[in-house]
Amino acid sequence: MAETTPLWYRRMTSRTSDERHRAATPLELFFDLCFVVAVAQAGSKLHHALSENHVGHGVLSYLAVFFAIWWAWMNFTWFASAYDTDDGVYRITTLVQIAGALIVAAGVPRAFDSADYGVVTFGYVLMRLAMIFQWLRAAHGDPEHRPVALRYALGVFLVQLGWVARLALPEKVFLPAFAFLVVCELAVPAWAERRNPTAWHPHHIAERYGLFTLIVLGESVLAATLAIQTALDSGQAGAGLFSLAGAGLVIVFSMWWIYFDKPAHALLTSQGTALRWGYGHYLVLASAAGVGAGLAVSVDYDAHQAHISGTVAGFATAVPVAVFLVSVWFLMVCPHLRGPVAAAMPVTACLVLATPFTGAPVHVIAGLLVVLVAVLVVDSRRTRLLA
C-alpha cells in the first residue's frame, strides 16, 4: 500500500486487487477537476454550435474532442488503480498529464471554429507520452507484469505517431483517419492485457468512474445556470425561464439517481466485462456533459437567442438524455435486472426521443425521468422486502 508521505522515488510494484479501504486519492480528485475544465470547454462550444444551427459540425467536433479527454482520463484511472506508488516521480508525471488536459482545453475553440486540432493533439500526445513513462516504470519495477507494461508502452507510442502524422493529412480524410486511430487506441488495452492482466481494484475503479460522473453532471448544471444568467442579463428571458430551469434540475437530479441506483463494483468480475464497462462510459460521460449543452440551447431558444427551431432545440436535450439512459441501462441495469423493470429504461429513452414534438420537451423529459426513478425506487424496495 502506498504511504501517506511519498518518497521521491519508490519502486513501482503492482497493488493488489483486494486491497482494503482503497479509495480515490487527493491527486486523483485533482486530476478529475482539471480534466473537467476540458469537458466544460467542449460542452460550451457544443452549446454555441447547436444554437447557431451548426449541428453536424458541432456534434462531430464534440465527439472527437471528448474522446481525447475521456480516453486519457480512462487510461490514467486504470493504471493508477494498479500502480499508484504516490512517490514524487509519480506525482510529477501525473501533473504533466494534467497540464496536457489543460492544453487540450485551450485548443477546443480552434477545433470547433476552424477544425484546427493542432493544439488538442499536442495536449493529448503530451498526456499519452506521460503514460508511456509510467508504463516503462511499471515494466522496470514489476517483473511479473513486465510483458503487459511493455505492450502498453509500445502500443501507446505507435498510436501517438499516428496522431501526429494525421495533422499533415488533408481535411477530407480527417474522419477516416480519426476513426482508424480511435480503433487503434481502443485495441491497445485489449492487446496488452490479453495474458496476465494488471491488478486493478474493482471498488476503486467503480468509485473513480462514479466521482467523474458526478463532476460531469455538476458541470451540466453549471452550463445551464450560466445560460440562464446570460438570458436574465440580456433582458430577453420570458416567464417560462424559471420553470425551464426547474425542469432542467429535475433532469440532472434524475440522471444522478439512475446512475447510482445499483452498485457498480460487483459488475467488474473479469477483464472482458471491465473493458466493456469502461469503454461504454464514453457514451455515459459524453451524454451527461451533452445534457448541459442541450439545456443551455433550450434556454437560448426560450430567450429568442437561438437560430434553430423549437424541435431542434428539443432534440439538443432529448438525444443526450436518451443516450445516457440506454448506455446506463446496458452497462449497469441489465446485469442486475430482468423483466418489465429492466425494460423501463429503454422504453423511457424512446419516449424521451419523442418529446421534441410535444412543445415542451424539457418539462416532459423531466416528468418521464421522475416516473422512471419512481419505478426504480419501488423495485428496489420490493427487492429488499423479498431478500
PDB file of C-alpha atoms in Angstrom, residues 141-375:
ATOM      1  CA  GLY A 141       9.510  -2.386 -11.115  1.00  0.00           C
ATOM      2  CA  ASP A 142       7.067  -5.259 -11.664  1.00  0.00           C
ATOM      3  CA  PRO A 143       8.750  -8.198 -13.467  1.00  0.00           C
ATOM      4  CA  GLU A 144       5.588 -10.331 -13.243  1.00  0.00           C
ATOM      5  CA  HIS A 145       3.633  -7.856 -15.417  1.00  0.00           C
ATOM      6  CA  ARG A 146       6.574  -6.597 -17.484  1.00  0.00           C
ATOM      7  CA  PRO A 147       5.260  -8.003 -20.807  1.00  0.00           C
ATOM      8  CA  VAL A 148       1.901  -6.289 -20.245  1.00  0.00           C
ATOM      9  CA  ALA A 149       3.527  -2.971 -19.375  1.00  0.00           C
ATOM     10  CA  LEU A 150       5.872  -3.094 -22.367  1.00  0.00           C
ATOM     11  CA  ARG A 151       2.985  -3.886 -24.718  1.00  0.00           C
ATOM     12  CA  TYR A 152       1.134  -0.867 -23.356  1.00  0.00           C
ATOM     13  CA  ALA A 153       4.164   1.383 -23.790  1.00  0.00           C
ATOM     14  CA  LEU A 154       4.775   0.180 -27.357  1.00  0.00           C
ATOM     15  CA  GLY A 155       1.127   0.352 -28.394  1.00  0.00           C
ATOM     16  CA  VAL A 156       0.565   3.824 -26.991  1.00  0.00           C
ATOM     17  CA  PHE A 157       3.787   5.103 -28.606  1.00  0.00           C
ATOM     18  CA  LEU A 158       2.889   3.800 -32.063  1.00  0.00           C
ATOM     19  CA  VAL A 159      -0.606   5.306 -31.938  1.00  0.00           C
ATOM     20  CA  GLN A 160       0.802   8.684 -30.898  1.00  0.00           C
ATOM     21  CA  LEU A 161       2.963   8.642 -34.033  1.00  0.00           C
ATOM     22  CA  GLY A 162      -0.278   8.188 -35.932  1.00  0.00           C
ATOM     23  CA  TRP A 163      -1.966  11.163 -34.238  1.00  0.00           C
ATOM     24  CA  VAL A 164       0.965  13.425 -35.075  1.00  0.00           C
ATOM     25  CA  ALA A 165       1.090  12.182 -38.675  1.00  0.00           C
ATOM     26  CA  ARG A 166      -2.651  12.782 -39.047  1.00  0.00           C
ATOM     27  CA  LEU A 167      -2.072  16.534 -38.703  1.00  0.00           C
ATOM     28  CA  ALA A 168      -0.311  16.508 -42.080  1.00  0.00           C
ATOM     29  CA  LEU A 169      -3.232  14.831 -43.855  1.00  0.00           C
ATOM     30  CA  PRO A 170      -5.810  16.830 -45.863  1.00  0.00           C
ATOM     31  CA  GLU A 171      -9.058  17.735 -44.155  1.00  0.00           C
ATOM     32  CA  LYS A 172     -11.121  15.449 -46.403  1.00  0.00           C
ATOM     33  CA  VAL A 173      -9.585  12.350 -44.794  1.00  0.00           C
ATOM     34  CA  PHE A 174      -9.950  13.650 -41.222  1.00  0.00           C
ATOM     35  CA  LEU A 175     -12.851  11.379 -40.293  1.00  0.00           C
ATOM     36  CA  PRO A 176     -11.422   8.114 -41.733  1.00  0.00           C
ATOM     37  CA  ALA A 177      -8.022   8.800 -40.160  1.00  0.00           C
ATOM     38  CA  PHE A 178      -9.605   9.750 -36.849  1.00  0.00           C
ATOM     39  CA  ALA A 179     -11.790   6.624 -36.806  1.00  0.00           C
ATOM     40  CA  PHE A 180      -8.812   4.400 -37.626  1.00  0.00           C
ATOM     41  CA  LEU A 181      -6.713   5.865 -34.814  1.00  0.00           C
ATOM     42  CA  VAL A 182      -9.591   5.569 -32.349  1.00  0.00           C
ATOM     43  CA  VAL A 183      -9.844   1.865 -33.165  1.00  0.00           C
ATOM     44  CA  CYS A 184      -6.091   1.543 -32.634  1.00  0.00           C
ATOM     45  CA  GLU A 185      -6.313   3.285 -29.256  1.00  0.00           C
ATOM     46  CA  LEU A 186      -9.168   1.032 -28.141  1.00  0.00           C
ATOM     47  CA  ALA A 187      -7.263  -2.047 -29.273  1.00  0.00           C
ATOM     48  CA  VAL A 188      -4.156  -1.350 -27.170  1.00  0.00           C
ATOM     49  CA  PRO A 189      -5.625  -2.389 -23.752  1.00  0.00           C
ATOM     50  CA  ALA A 190      -7.274  -5.493 -25.222  1.00  0.00           C
ATOM     51  CA  TRP A 191      -3.942  -6.498 -26.791  1.00  0.00           C
ATOM     52  CA  ALA A 192      -1.783  -5.588 -23.801  1.00  0.00           C
ATOM     53  CA  GLU A 193      -3.996  -7.276 -21.192  1.00  0.00           C
ATOM     54  CA  ARG A 194      -4.640 -10.492 -23.098  1.00  0.00           C
ATOM     55  CA  ARG A 195      -2.346 -12.501 -20.774  1.00  0.00           C
ATOM     56  CA  ASN A 196      -1.627 -11.932 -17.071  1.00  0.00           C
ATOM     57  CA  PRO A 197      -3.652  -8.683 -16.820  1.00  0.00           C
ATOM     58  CA  THR A 198      -2.867  -5.864 -14.415  1.00  0.00           C
ATOM     59  CA  ALA A 199      -4.315  -5.947 -10.887  1.00  0.00           C
ATOM     60  CA  TRP A 200      -6.856  -3.110 -10.966  1.00  0.00           C
ATOM     61  CA  HIS A 201      -9.185  -2.740  -7.965  1.00  0.00           C
ATOM     62  CA  PRO A 202     -12.957  -3.133  -8.685  1.00  0.00           C
ATOM     63  CA  HIS A 203     -14.150  -0.911  -5.834  1.00  0.00           C
ATOM     64  CA  HIS A 204     -11.566   1.735  -6.662  1.00  0.00           C
ATOM     65  CA  ILE A 205     -12.481   1.740 -10.369  1.00  0.00           C
ATOM     66  CA  ALA A 206     -16.205   1.976  -9.618  1.00  0.00           C
ATOM     67  CA  GLU A 207     -15.579   4.866  -7.237  1.00  0.00           C
ATOM     68  CA  ARG A 208     -13.359   6.698  -9.739  1.00  0.00           C
ATOM     69  CA  TYR A 209     -15.945   6.443 -12.512  1.00  0.00           C
ATOM     70  CA  GLY A 210     -18.704   7.470 -10.143  1.00  0.00           C
ATOM     71  CA  LEU A 211     -16.791  10.535  -8.968  1.00  0.00           C
ATOM     72  CA  PHE A 212     -16.037  11.658 -12.511  1.00  0.00           C
ATOM     73  CA  THR A 213     -19.683  11.157 -13.483  1.00  0.00           C
ATOM     74  CA  LEU A 214     -20.687  13.330 -10.517  1.00  0.00           C
ATOM     75  CA  ILE A 215     -18.338  16.096 -11.618  1.00  0.00           C
ATOM     76  CA  VAL A 216     -19.568  15.940 -15.209  1.00  0.00           C
ATOM     77  CA  LEU A 217     -23.201  16.138 -14.047  1.00  0.00           C
ATOM     78  CA  GLY A 218     -22.238  19.122 -11.936  1.00  0.00           C
ATOM     79  CA  GLU A 219     -20.693  20.747 -15.000  1.00  0.00           C
ATOM     80  CA  SER A 220     -24.019  20.265 -16.806  1.00  0.00           C
ATOM     81  CA  VAL A 221     -25.791  22.124 -14.016  1.00  0.00           C
ATOM     82  CA  LEU A 222     -23.204  24.904 -14.251  1.00  0.00           C
ATOM     83  CA  ALA A 223     -23.587  25.169 -18.040  1.00  0.00           C
ATOM     84  CA  ALA A 224     -27.361  25.509 -17.784  1.00  0.00           C
ATOM     85  CA  THR A 225     -27.034  28.001 -14.920  1.00  0.00           C
ATOM     86  CA  LEU A 226     -24.662  30.222 -16.898  1.00  0.00           C
ATOM     87  CA  ALA A 227     -27.049  30.157 -19.853  1.00  0.00           C
ATOM     88  CA  ILE A 228     -29.917  31.228 -17.595  1.00  0.00           C
ATOM     89  CA  GLN A 229     -27.788  34.015 -16.136  1.00  0.00           C
ATOM     90  CA  THR A 230     -26.945  35.251 -19.638  1.00  0.00           C
ATOM     91  CA  ALA A 231     -30.617  35.244 -20.586  1.00  0.00           C
ATOM     92  CA  LEU A 232     -31.558  37.180 -17.471  1.00  0.00           C
ATOM     93  CA  ASP A 233     -28.799  39.723 -18.025  1.00  0.00           C
ATOM     94  CA  SER A 234     -29.928  40.269 -21.619  1.00  0.00           C
ATOM     95  CA  GLY A 235     -33.468  41.090 -20.502  1.00  0.00           C
ATOM     96  CA  GLN A 236     -34.905  38.707 -23.108  1.00  0.00           C
ATOM     97  CA  ALA A 237     -35.897  35.921 -20.749  1.00  0.00           C
ATOM     98  CA  GLY A 238     -39.568  35.000 -20.680  1.00  0.00           C
ATOM     99  CA  ALA A 239     -41.720  33.969 -17.749  1.00  0.00           C
ATOM    100  CA  GLY A 240     -41.141  30.312 -18.531  1.00  0.00           C
ATOM    101  CA  LEU A 241     -37.407  30.549 -17.909  1.00  0.00           C
ATOM    102  CA  PHE A 242     -37.697  29.615 -14.230  1.00  0.00           C
ATOM    103  CA  SER A 243     -39.882  26.591 -14.891  1.00  0.00           C
ATOM    104  CA  LEU A 244     -37.371  25.571 -17.583  1.00  0.00           C
ATOM    105  CA  ALA A 245     -34.582  25.871 -15.009  1.00  0.00           C
ATOM    106  CA  GLY A 246     -36.527  23.734 -12.566  1.00  0.00           C
ATOM    107  CA  ALA A 247     -37.200  21.070 -15.185  1.00  0.00           C
ATOM    108  CA  GLY A 248     -33.511  21.041 -16.100  1.00  0.00           C
ATOM    109  CA  LEU A 249     -32.550  20.457 -12.472  1.00  0.00           C
ATOM    110  CA  VAL A 250     -35.039  17.592 -12.227  1.00  0.00           C
ATOM    111  CA  ILE A 251     -33.447  16.011 -15.309  1.00  0.00           C
ATOM    112  CA  VAL A 252     -29.917  16.188 -13.893  1.00  0.00           C
ATOM    113  CA  PHE A 253     -31.029  15.033 -10.429  1.00  0.00           C
ATOM    114  CA  SER A 254     -32.827  12.086 -12.012  1.00  0.00           C
ATOM    115  CA  MET A 255     -29.743  11.172 -14.046  1.00  0.00           C
ATOM    116  CA  TRP A 256     -27.739  11.092 -10.825  1.00  0.00           C
ATOM    117  CA  TRP A 257     -30.327   8.846  -9.183  1.00  0.00           C
ATOM    118  CA  ILE A 258     -30.460   6.473 -12.143  1.00  0.00           C
ATOM    119  CA  TYR A 259     -26.683   6.127 -12.445  1.00  0.00           C
ATOM    120  CA  PHE A 260     -26.137   5.382  -8.757  1.00  0.00           C
ATOM    121  CA  ASP A 261     -29.222   3.194  -8.261  1.00  0.00           C
ATOM    122  CA  LYS A 262     -27.187  -0.037  -8.376  1.00  0.00           C
ATOM    123  CA  PRO A 263     -23.619  -0.728  -7.135  1.00  0.00           C
ATOM    124  CA  ALA A 264     -21.117  -0.995  -9.964  1.00  0.00           C
ATOM    125  CA  HIS A 265     -18.136  -2.760  -8.420  1.00  0.00           C
ATOM    126  CA  ALA A 266     -19.874  -6.142  -8.474  1.00  0.00           C
ATOM    127  CA  LEU A 267     -20.071  -5.916 -12.281  1.00  0.00           C
ATOM    128  CA  LEU A 268     -16.290  -5.782 -12.713  1.00  0.00           C
ATOM    129  CA  THR A 269     -15.705  -9.512 -12.446  1.00  0.00           C
ATOM    130  CA  SER A 270     -13.377 -10.148 -15.409  1.00  0.00           C
ATOM    131  CA  GLN A 271     -11.114  -8.366 -17.857  1.00  0.00           C
ATOM    132  CA  GLY A 272     -13.699  -8.623 -20.635  1.00  0.00           C
ATOM    133  CA  THR A 273     -16.576  -7.184 -18.610  1.00  0.00           C
ATOM    134  CA  ALA A 274     -14.279  -4.473 -17.249  1.00  0.00           C
ATOM    135  CA  LEU A 275     -13.249  -3.376 -20.745  1.00  0.00           C
ATOM    136  CA  ARG A 276     -16.859  -3.297 -21.931  1.00  0.00           C
ATOM    137  CA  TRP A 277     -17.921  -1.362 -18.822  1.00  0.00           C
ATOM    138  CA  GLY A 278     -15.033   1.067 -19.076  1.00  0.00           C
ATOM    139  CA  TYR A 279     -15.388   1.676 -22.820  1.00  0.00           C
ATOM    140  CA  GLY A 280     -19.149   2.100 -22.538  1.00  0.00           C
ATOM    141  CA  HIS A 281     -18.668   5.030 -20.215  1.00  0.00           C
ATOM    142  CA  TYR A 282     -17.625   7.138 -23.173  1.00  0.00           C
ATOM    143  CA  LEU A 283     -21.334   7.346 -24.010  1.00  0.00           C
ATOM    144  CA  VAL A 284     -22.337   7.816 -20.366  1.00  0.00           C
ATOM    145  CA  LEU A 285     -19.940  10.710 -19.774  1.00  0.00           C
ATOM    146  CA  ALA A 286     -20.283  12.346 -23.197  1.00  0.00           C
ATOM    147  CA  SER A 287     -24.076  12.315 -22.947  1.00  0.00           C
ATOM    148  CA  ALA A 288     -24.030  13.577 -19.339  1.00  0.00           C
ATOM    149  CA  ALA A 289     -21.968  16.574 -20.415  1.00  0.00           C
ATOM    150  CA  GLY A 290     -24.095  16.943 -23.550  1.00  0.00           C
ATOM    151  CA  VAL A 291     -27.250  17.361 -21.462  1.00  0.00           C
ATOM    152  CA  GLY A 292     -25.827  20.591 -20.045  1.00  0.00           C
ATOM    153  CA  ALA A 293     -25.223  21.880 -23.566  1.00  0.00           C
ATOM    154  CA  GLY A 294     -28.743  20.842 -24.572  1.00  0.00           C
ATOM    155  CA  LEU A 295     -30.339  22.628 -21.629  1.00  0.00           C
ATOM    156  CA  ALA A 296     -28.337  25.741 -22.482  1.00  0.00           C
ATOM    157  CA  VAL A 297     -29.670  25.542 -26.053  1.00  0.00           C
ATOM    158  CA  SER A 298     -33.223  25.371 -24.686  1.00  0.00           C
ATOM    159  CA  VAL A 299     -32.539  28.493 -22.631  1.00  0.00           C
ATOM    160  CA  ASP A 300     -31.242  30.252 -25.754  1.00  0.00           C
ATOM    161  CA  TYR A 301     -34.386  29.259 -27.641  1.00  0.00           C
ATOM    162  CA  ASP A 302     -36.644  30.464 -24.838  1.00  0.00           C
ATOM    163  CA  ALA A 303     -34.764  33.793 -24.790  1.00  0.00           C
ATOM    164  CA  HIS A 304     -35.010  34.079 -28.606  1.00  0.00           C
ATOM    165  CA  GLN A 305     -31.234  33.868 -28.989  1.00  0.00           C
ATOM    166  CA  ALA A 306     -31.020  30.602 -30.931  1.00  0.00           C
ATOM    167  CA  HIS A 307     -31.117  30.258 -34.721  1.00  0.00           C
ATOM    168  CA  ILE A 308     -32.909  26.918 -34.698  1.00  0.00           C
ATOM    169  CA  SER A 309     -36.461  25.635 -34.482  1.00  0.00           C
ATOM    170  CA  GLY A 310     -38.088  24.530 -31.265  1.00  0.00           C
ATOM    171  CA  THR A 311     -37.917  20.917 -32.443  1.00  0.00           C
ATOM    172  CA  VAL A 312     -34.158  21.051 -32.956  1.00  0.00           C
ATOM    173  CA  ALA A 313     -33.751  22.753 -29.576  1.00  0.00           C
ATOM    174  CA  GLY A 314     -35.750  19.926 -28.010  1.00  0.00           C
ATOM    175  CA  PHE A 315     -33.565  17.269 -29.613  1.00  0.00           C
ATOM    176  CA  ALA A 316     -30.479  19.012 -28.190  1.00  0.00           C
ATOM    177  CA  THR A 317     -31.603  17.792 -24.759  1.00  0.00           C
ATOM    178  CA  ALA A 318     -33.588  14.697 -25.723  1.00  0.00           C
ATOM    179  CA  VAL A 319     -30.794  12.953 -27.642  1.00  0.00           C
ATOM    180  CA  PRO A 320     -28.131  13.061 -24.877  1.00  0.00           C
ATOM    181  CA  VAL A 321     -30.701  12.086 -22.239  1.00  0.00           C
ATOM    182  CA  ALA A 322     -31.777   9.100 -24.345  1.00  0.00           C
ATOM    183  CA  VAL A 323     -28.155   8.073 -24.961  1.00  0.00           C
ATOM    184  CA  PHE A 324     -27.457   8.338 -21.235  1.00  0.00           C
ATOM    185  CA  LEU A 325     -30.446   6.141 -20.382  1.00  0.00           C
ATOM    186  CA  VAL A 326     -29.611   3.455 -22.934  1.00  0.00           C
ATOM    187  CA  SER A 327     -25.915   3.324 -22.064  1.00  0.00           C
ATOM    188  CA  VAL A 328     -26.557   3.170 -18.296  1.00  0.00           C
ATOM    189  CA  TRP A 329     -29.224   0.539 -18.897  1.00  0.00           C
ATOM    190  CA  PHE A 330     -26.846  -1.609 -20.950  1.00  0.00           C
ATOM    191  CA  LEU A 331     -23.854  -1.253 -18.627  1.00  0.00           C
ATOM    192  CA  MET A 332     -25.395  -1.142 -15.160  1.00  0.00           C
ATOM    193  CA  VAL A 333     -29.028  -2.255 -15.211  1.00  0.00           C
ATOM    194  CA  CYS A 334     -29.139  -5.296 -17.497  1.00  0.00           C
ATOM    195  CA  PRO A 335     -26.593  -7.243 -15.410  1.00  0.00           C
ATOM    196  CA  HIS A 336     -28.749  -6.673 -12.291  1.00  0.00           C
ATOM    197  CA  LEU A 337     -32.337  -6.794 -13.543  1.00  0.00           C
ATOM    198  CA  ARG A 338     -34.546  -8.771 -15.896  1.00  0.00           C
ATOM    199  CA  GLY A 339     -38.187  -8.407 -16.873  1.00  0.00           C
ATOM    200  CA  PRO A 340     -40.501  -5.374 -17.083  1.00  0.00           C
ATOM    201  CA  VAL A 341     -38.496  -3.182 -14.711  1.00  0.00           C
ATOM    202  CA  ALA A 342     -35.338  -3.615 -16.785  1.00  0.00           C
ATOM    203  CA  ALA A 343     -37.321  -2.630 -19.898  1.00  0.00           C
ATOM    204  CA  ALA A 344     -38.499   0.606 -18.283  1.00  0.00           C
ATOM    205  CA  MET A 345     -35.265   2.430 -19.096  1.00  0.00           C
ATOM    206  CA  PRO A 346     -35.071   1.801 -22.876  1.00  0.00           C
ATOM    207  CA  VAL A 347     -38.808   2.444 -23.143  1.00  0.00           C
ATOM    208  CA  THR A 348     -38.316   5.779 -21.382  1.00  0.00           C
ATOM    209  CA  ALA A 349     -35.438   6.569 -23.745  1.00  0.00           C
ATOM    210  CA  CYS A 350     -37.749   6.044 -26.734  1.00  0.00           C
ATOM    211  CA  LEU A 351     -40.381   8.292 -25.183  1.00  0.00           C
ATOM    212  CA  VAL A 352     -37.738  10.947 -24.494  1.00  0.00           C
ATOM    213  CA  LEU A 353     -36.827  10.992 -28.198  1.00  0.00           C
ATOM    214  CA  ALA A 354     -40.448  11.848 -28.988  1.00  0.00           C
ATOM    215  CA  THR A 355     -40.613  14.828 -26.623  1.00  0.00           C
ATOM    216  CA  PRO A 356     -39.314  17.461 -29.111  1.00  0.00           C
ATOM    217  CA  PHE A 357     -42.690  17.192 -30.845  1.00  0.00           C
ATOM    218  CA  THR A 358     -44.659  17.999 -27.672  1.00  0.00           C
ATOM    219  CA  GLY A 359     -43.948  21.731 -27.481  1.00  0.00           C
ATOM    220  CA  ALA A 360     -42.403  21.494 -24.008  1.00  0.00           C
ATOM    221  CA  PRO A 361     -39.665  18.861 -24.365  1.00  0.00           C
ATOM    222  CA  VAL A 362     -37.572  19.722 -21.307  1.00  0.00           C
ATOM    223  CA  HIS A 363     -40.591  19.636 -18.998  1.00  0.00           C
ATOM    224  CA  VAL A 364     -41.885  16.369 -20.462  1.00  0.00           C
ATOM    225  CA  ILE A 365     -38.424  14.764 -20.211  1.00  0.00           C
ATOM    226  CA  ALA A 366     -38.295  15.795 -16.563  1.00  0.00           C
ATOM    227  CA  GLY A 367     -41.687  14.158 -15.961  1.00  0.00           C
ATOM    228  CA  LEU A 368     -40.648  10.946 -17.714  1.00  0.00           C
ATOM    229  CA  LEU A 369     -37.463  10.692 -15.669  1.00  0.00           C
ATOM    230  CA  VAL A 370     -39.355  11.239 -12.415  1.00  0.00           C
ATOM    231  CA  VAL A 371     -41.625   8.330 -13.323  1.00  0.00           C
ATOM    232  CA  LEU A 372     -38.607   6.185 -14.178  1.00  0.00           C
ATOM    233  CA  VAL A 373     -36.930   6.986 -10.857  1.00  0.00           C
ATOM    234  CA  ALA A 374     -40.156   6.103  -9.052  1.00  0.00           C
ATOM    235  CA  VAL A 375     -40.231   2.721 -10.831  1.00  0.00           C
TER     236      VAL A 375
END
